[in-house]
Structure formats: C-alpha cells, structure tokens
Amino acid sequence: RRFLSEDHRKAIDDAVHKYPLVLFMKGTLDQPQCGFSRAVCQILDVQGVPQEKIKSFNVLQDEDLRNGIKEYSEWPTIPQLYVDGEFVGGCDIVLSMHQNGELEELLAKHGLVPPLPEPVKE
C-alpha cells in the first residue's frame, strides 16, 4: 500500500535537497522520543555538527510523514539521515559509519564539521 502522495513526495524531496543535513526522527533534537533517534543525535553531537546545521523533522507529529518517509527512502525504520540530498541511513548505518570514520569524512566533505587535519608527514 502506498502512503506517499505526490505532494508529500515533493515536500520531502524539497526538504532533503534544501538543507545540507536532514534528520527524520522521533521527537526533537533536544528531546528525542526513542533510543535510536537519541543515538543519532548523540553521534552528530560527538562529531561536532552544530545544531543550527541540522534540519530535523519529528515524524511523531505527522502520520503521513512517518509512513511516507519510509516509502520515500525505501528504508523501513526511523531515524533517517540525509546529507546533501543523499540518504545516508538509519541508526545502525550511522553508528557503523561513526565507528569506522566514514561519517566524519562525509560531514567534513559537505562542510558540516571542520575539515579533517592533514596527516603529518615525517
């Protein structure tokens, strides 16, 4: 069953392409309403992403968005992170990328955190 109308698809598409970092989550950045959303917020904080660079949408306030975002991304769970219009993943992928350094590289590449220091050459 389809949940996503063309209007909702366009609204989501516009949002993920308008803002450099978009987080669809349960709750807000200051008050996440589930452990997975809280974990992604904490990871972004540890990575040094300023809150003003994060555009978040509380899917608990909009049932159409809550169901529609899953169809839009073809990803079954929330939270969902987008960087520069591209779907990054949910909590498990964001955590894995954080642990292996890929998230920091991605965030730096898109100007969401300061650039990584150049390796020291001996």
PDB file of C-alpha atoms in Angstrom:
ATOM      1  CA  ARG A   1       0.000   0.000   0.000  1.00  0.00           C
ATOM      2  CA  ARG A   2       1.278   3.437  -0.943  1.00  0.00           C
ATOM      3  CA  PHE A   3       1.306   6.130   1.726  1.00  0.00           C
ATOM      4  CA  LEU A   4       3.160   8.838  -0.133  1.00  0.00           C
ATOM      5  CA  SER A   5       1.171  11.281  -2.229  1.00  0.00           C
ATOM      6  CA  GLU A   6       2.957  13.261  -4.928  1.00  0.00           C
ATOM      7  CA  ASP A   7       2.597  16.391  -2.762  1.00  0.00           C
ATOM      8  CA  HIS A   8       4.248  14.691   0.215  1.00  0.00           C
ATOM      9  CA  ARG A   9       6.971  13.203  -2.013  1.00  0.00           C
ATOM     10  CA  LYS A  10       7.732  16.669  -3.371  1.00  0.00           C
ATOM     11  CA  ALA A  11       7.768  18.202   0.127  1.00  0.00           C
ATOM     12  CA  ILE A  12      10.225  15.564   1.391  1.00  0.00           C
ATOM     13  CA  ASP A  13      12.348  15.865  -1.755  1.00  0.00           C
ATOM     14  CA  ASP A  14      12.429  19.658  -1.414  1.00  0.00           C
ATOM     15  CA  ALA A  15      13.475  19.399   2.248  1.00  0.00           C
ATOM     16  CA  VAL A  16      16.285  16.893   1.730  1.00  0.00           C
ATOM     17  CA  HIS A  17      17.676  18.971  -1.128  1.00  0.00           C
ATOM     18  CA  LYS A  18      17.225  22.378   0.560  1.00  0.00           C
ATOM     19  CA  TYR A  19      19.139  21.630   3.754  1.00  0.00           C
ATOM     20  CA  PRO A  20      22.660  20.191   3.930  1.00  0.00           C
ATOM     21  CA  LEU A  21      21.769  17.755   6.741  1.00  0.00           C
ATOM     22  CA  VAL A  22      18.247  16.463   7.368  1.00  0.00           C
ATOM     23  CA  LEU A  23      17.214  14.090  10.127  1.00  0.00           C
ATOM     24  CA  PHE A  24      13.782  12.469  10.186  1.00  0.00           C
ATOM     25  CA  MET A  25      13.381  11.319  13.770  1.00  0.00           C
ATOM     26  CA  LYS A  26      11.004  10.566  16.588  1.00  0.00           C
ATOM     27  CA  GLY A  27      10.977  13.631  18.796  1.00  0.00           C
ATOM     28  CA  THR A  28      13.212  16.674  18.589  1.00  0.00           C
ATOM     29  CA  LEU A  29      16.965  17.256  18.764  1.00  0.00           C
ATOM     30  CA  ASP A  30      16.561  18.401  22.370  1.00  0.00           C
ATOM     31  CA  GLN A  31      14.074  15.664  23.289  1.00  0.00           C
ATOM     32  CA  PRO A  32      14.402  12.527  21.181  1.00  0.00           C
ATOM     33  CA  GLN A  33      11.468  10.170  21.720  1.00  0.00           C
ATOM     34  CA  CYS A  34      13.240   6.869  21.017  1.00  0.00           C
ATOM     35  CA  GLY A  35      16.643   5.391  21.713  1.00  0.00           C
ATOM     36  CA  PHE A  36      17.617   5.146  18.057  1.00  0.00           C
ATOM     37  CA  SER A  37      16.816   8.816  17.401  1.00  0.00           C
ATOM     38  CA  ARG A  38      18.699   9.721  20.597  1.00  0.00           C
ATOM     39  CA  ALA A  39      21.719   7.720  19.425  1.00  0.00           C
ATOM     40  CA  VAL A  40      21.874   9.516  16.061  1.00  0.00           C
ATOM     41  CA  CYS A  41      21.551  12.907  17.795  1.00  0.00           C
ATOM     42  CA  GLN A  42      24.390  11.960  20.151  1.00  0.00           C
ATOM     43  CA  ILE A  43      26.577  10.794  17.255  1.00  0.00           C
ATOM     44  CA  LEU A  44      26.026  14.066  15.380  1.00  0.00           C
ATOM     45  CA  ASP A  45      26.869  15.946  18.586  1.00  0.00           C
ATOM     46  CA  VAL A  46      30.061  13.919  19.133  1.00  0.00           C
ATOM     47  CA  GLN A  47      31.001  14.560  15.505  1.00  0.00           C
ATOM     48  CA  GLY A  48      30.698  18.291  16.217  1.00  0.00           C
ATOM     49  CA  VAL A  49      27.770  19.126  13.925  1.00  0.00           C
ATOM     50  CA  PRO A  50      26.254  22.387  15.219  1.00  0.00           C
ATOM     51  CA  GLN A  51      22.511  22.087  15.903  1.00  0.00           C
ATOM     52  CA  GLU A  52      21.835  25.017  13.594  1.00  0.00           C
ATOM     53  CA  LYS A  53      23.167  22.936  10.678  1.00  0.00           C
ATOM     54  CA  ILE A  54      20.687  20.121  11.397  1.00  0.00           C
ATOM     55  CA  LYS A  55      17.166  20.334   9.997  1.00  0.00           C
ATOM     56  CA  SER A  56      15.088  17.797  11.871  1.00  0.00           C
ATOM     57  CA  PHE A  57      11.539  16.629  11.334  1.00  0.00           C
ATOM     58  CA  ASN A  58       9.548  14.998  14.132  1.00  0.00           C
ATOM     59  CA  VAL A  59       7.651  12.166  12.427  1.00  0.00           C
ATOM     60  CA  LEU A  60       5.502  11.710  15.538  1.00  0.00           C
ATOM     61  CA  GLN A  61       3.742  14.988  14.682  1.00  0.00           C
ATOM     62  CA  ASP A  62       2.724  13.884  11.189  1.00  0.00           C
ATOM     63  CA  GLU A  63       1.451  10.368  10.454  1.00  0.00           C
ATOM     64  CA  ASP A  64       1.697  10.966   6.682  1.00  0.00           C
ATOM     65  CA  LEU A  65       5.360  11.902   7.059  1.00  0.00           C
ATOM     66  CA  ARG A  66       6.028   8.981   9.405  1.00  0.00           C
ATOM     67  CA  ASN A  67       4.779   6.478   6.834  1.00  0.00           C
ATOM     68  CA  GLY A  68       5.769   8.449   3.749  1.00  0.00           C
ATOM     69  CA  ILE A  69       9.450   8.846   4.634  1.00  0.00           C
ATOM     70  CA  LYS A  70       9.807   5.057   4.764  1.00  0.00           C
ATOM     71  CA  GLU A  71       8.419   4.792   1.245  1.00  0.00           C
ATOM     72  CA  TYR A  72      10.475   7.760   0.005  1.00  0.00           C
ATOM     73  CA  SER A  73      13.770   6.247   1.168  1.00  0.00           C
ATOM     74  CA  GLU A  74      12.762   2.619   0.755  1.00  0.00           C
ATOM     75  CA  TRP A  75      14.082   2.207   4.308  1.00  0.00           C
ATOM     76  CA  PRO A  76      11.785   0.654   6.940  1.00  0.00           C
ATOM     77  CA  THR A  77      12.922   2.427  10.098  1.00  0.00           C
ATOM     78  CA  ILE A  78      13.257   5.858  11.659  1.00  0.00           C
ATOM     79  CA  PRO A  79      15.514   7.801  12.234  1.00  0.00           C
ATOM     80  CA  GLN A  80      16.760   8.534   8.733  1.00  0.00           C
ATOM     81  CA  LEU A  81      19.707  10.790   7.968  1.00  0.00           C
ATOM     82  CA  TYR A  82      20.255  12.665   4.697  1.00  0.00           C
ATOM     83  CA  VAL A  83      23.373  14.629   3.777  1.00  0.00           C
ATOM     84  CA  ASP A  84      23.333  16.936   0.777  1.00  0.00           C
ATOM     85  CA  GLY A  85      20.191  15.309  -0.622  1.00  0.00           C
ATOM     86  CA  GLU A  86      21.506  11.747  -0.323  1.00  0.00           C
ATOM     87  CA  PHE A  87      20.115   9.124   2.044  1.00  0.00           C
ATOM     88  CA  VAL A  88      22.859   8.041   4.451  1.00  0.00           C
ATOM     89  CA  GLY A  89      20.925   5.507   6.520  1.00  0.00           C
ATOM     90  CA  GLY A  90      19.323   4.741   9.816  1.00  0.00           C
ATOM     91  CA  CYS A  91      20.802   4.415  13.284  1.00  0.00           C
ATOM     92  CA  ASP A  92      22.734   1.204  12.585  1.00  0.00           C
ATOM     93  CA  ILE A  93      24.435   2.590   9.473  1.00  0.00           C
ATOM     94  CA  VAL A  94      25.148   5.977  11.073  1.00  0.00           C
ATOM     95  CA  LEU A  95      26.691   4.212  14.087  1.00  0.00           C
ATOM     96  CA  SER A  96      28.833   1.980  11.866  1.00  0.00           C
ATOM     97  CA  MET A  97      29.989   4.966   9.793  1.00  0.00           C
ATOM     98  CA  HIS A  98      30.783   6.866  13.003  1.00  0.00           C
ATOM     99  CA  GLN A  99      32.862   3.961  14.300  1.00  0.00           C
ATOM    100  CA  ASN A 100      34.857   3.464  11.102  1.00  0.00           C
ATOM    101  CA  GLY A 101      35.452   7.167  10.365  1.00  0.00           C
ATOM    102  CA  GLU A 102      33.298   7.382   7.224  1.00  0.00           C
ATOM    103  CA  LEU A 103      30.747   9.690   8.866  1.00  0.00           C
ATOM    104  CA  GLU A 104      33.380  12.238   9.859  1.00  0.00           C
ATOM    105  CA  GLU A 105      34.744  12.222   6.297  1.00  0.00           C
ATOM    106  CA  LEU A 106      31.247  12.680   4.845  1.00  0.00           C
ATOM    107  CA  LEU A 107      30.373  15.501   7.232  1.00  0.00           C
ATOM    108  CA  ALA A 108      33.689  17.283   6.584  1.00  0.00           C
ATOM    109  CA  LYS A 109      33.318  16.867   2.814  1.00  0.00           C
ATOM    110  CA  HIS A 110      29.973  18.696   2.959  1.00  0.00           C
ATOM    111  CA  GLY A 111      31.172  21.446   5.319  1.00  0.00           C
ATOM    112  CA  LEU A 112      29.079  20.306   8.259  1.00  0.00           C
ATOM    113  CA  VAL A 113      32.124  19.943  10.534  1.00  0.00           C
ATOM    114  CA  PRO A 114      35.616  21.448  10.270  1.00  0.00           C
ATOM    115  CA  PRO A 115      37.880  19.714   7.744  1.00  0.00           C
ATOM    116  CA  LEU A 116      39.949  16.794   8.913  1.00  0.00           C
ATOM    117  CA  PRO A 117      43.575  17.678   9.703  1.00  0.00           C
ATOM    118  CA  GLU A 118      46.099  16.627   7.103  1.00  0.00           C
ATOM    119  CA  PRO A 119      48.196  13.641   8.150  1.00  0.00           C
ATOM    120  CA  VAL A 120      51.637  14.604   9.440  1.00  0.00           C
ATOM    121  CA  LYS A 121      54.377  13.600   7.000  1.00  0.00           C
ATOM    122  CA  GLU A 122      57.641  12.510   8.511  1.00  0.00           C
TER     123      GLU A 122
END
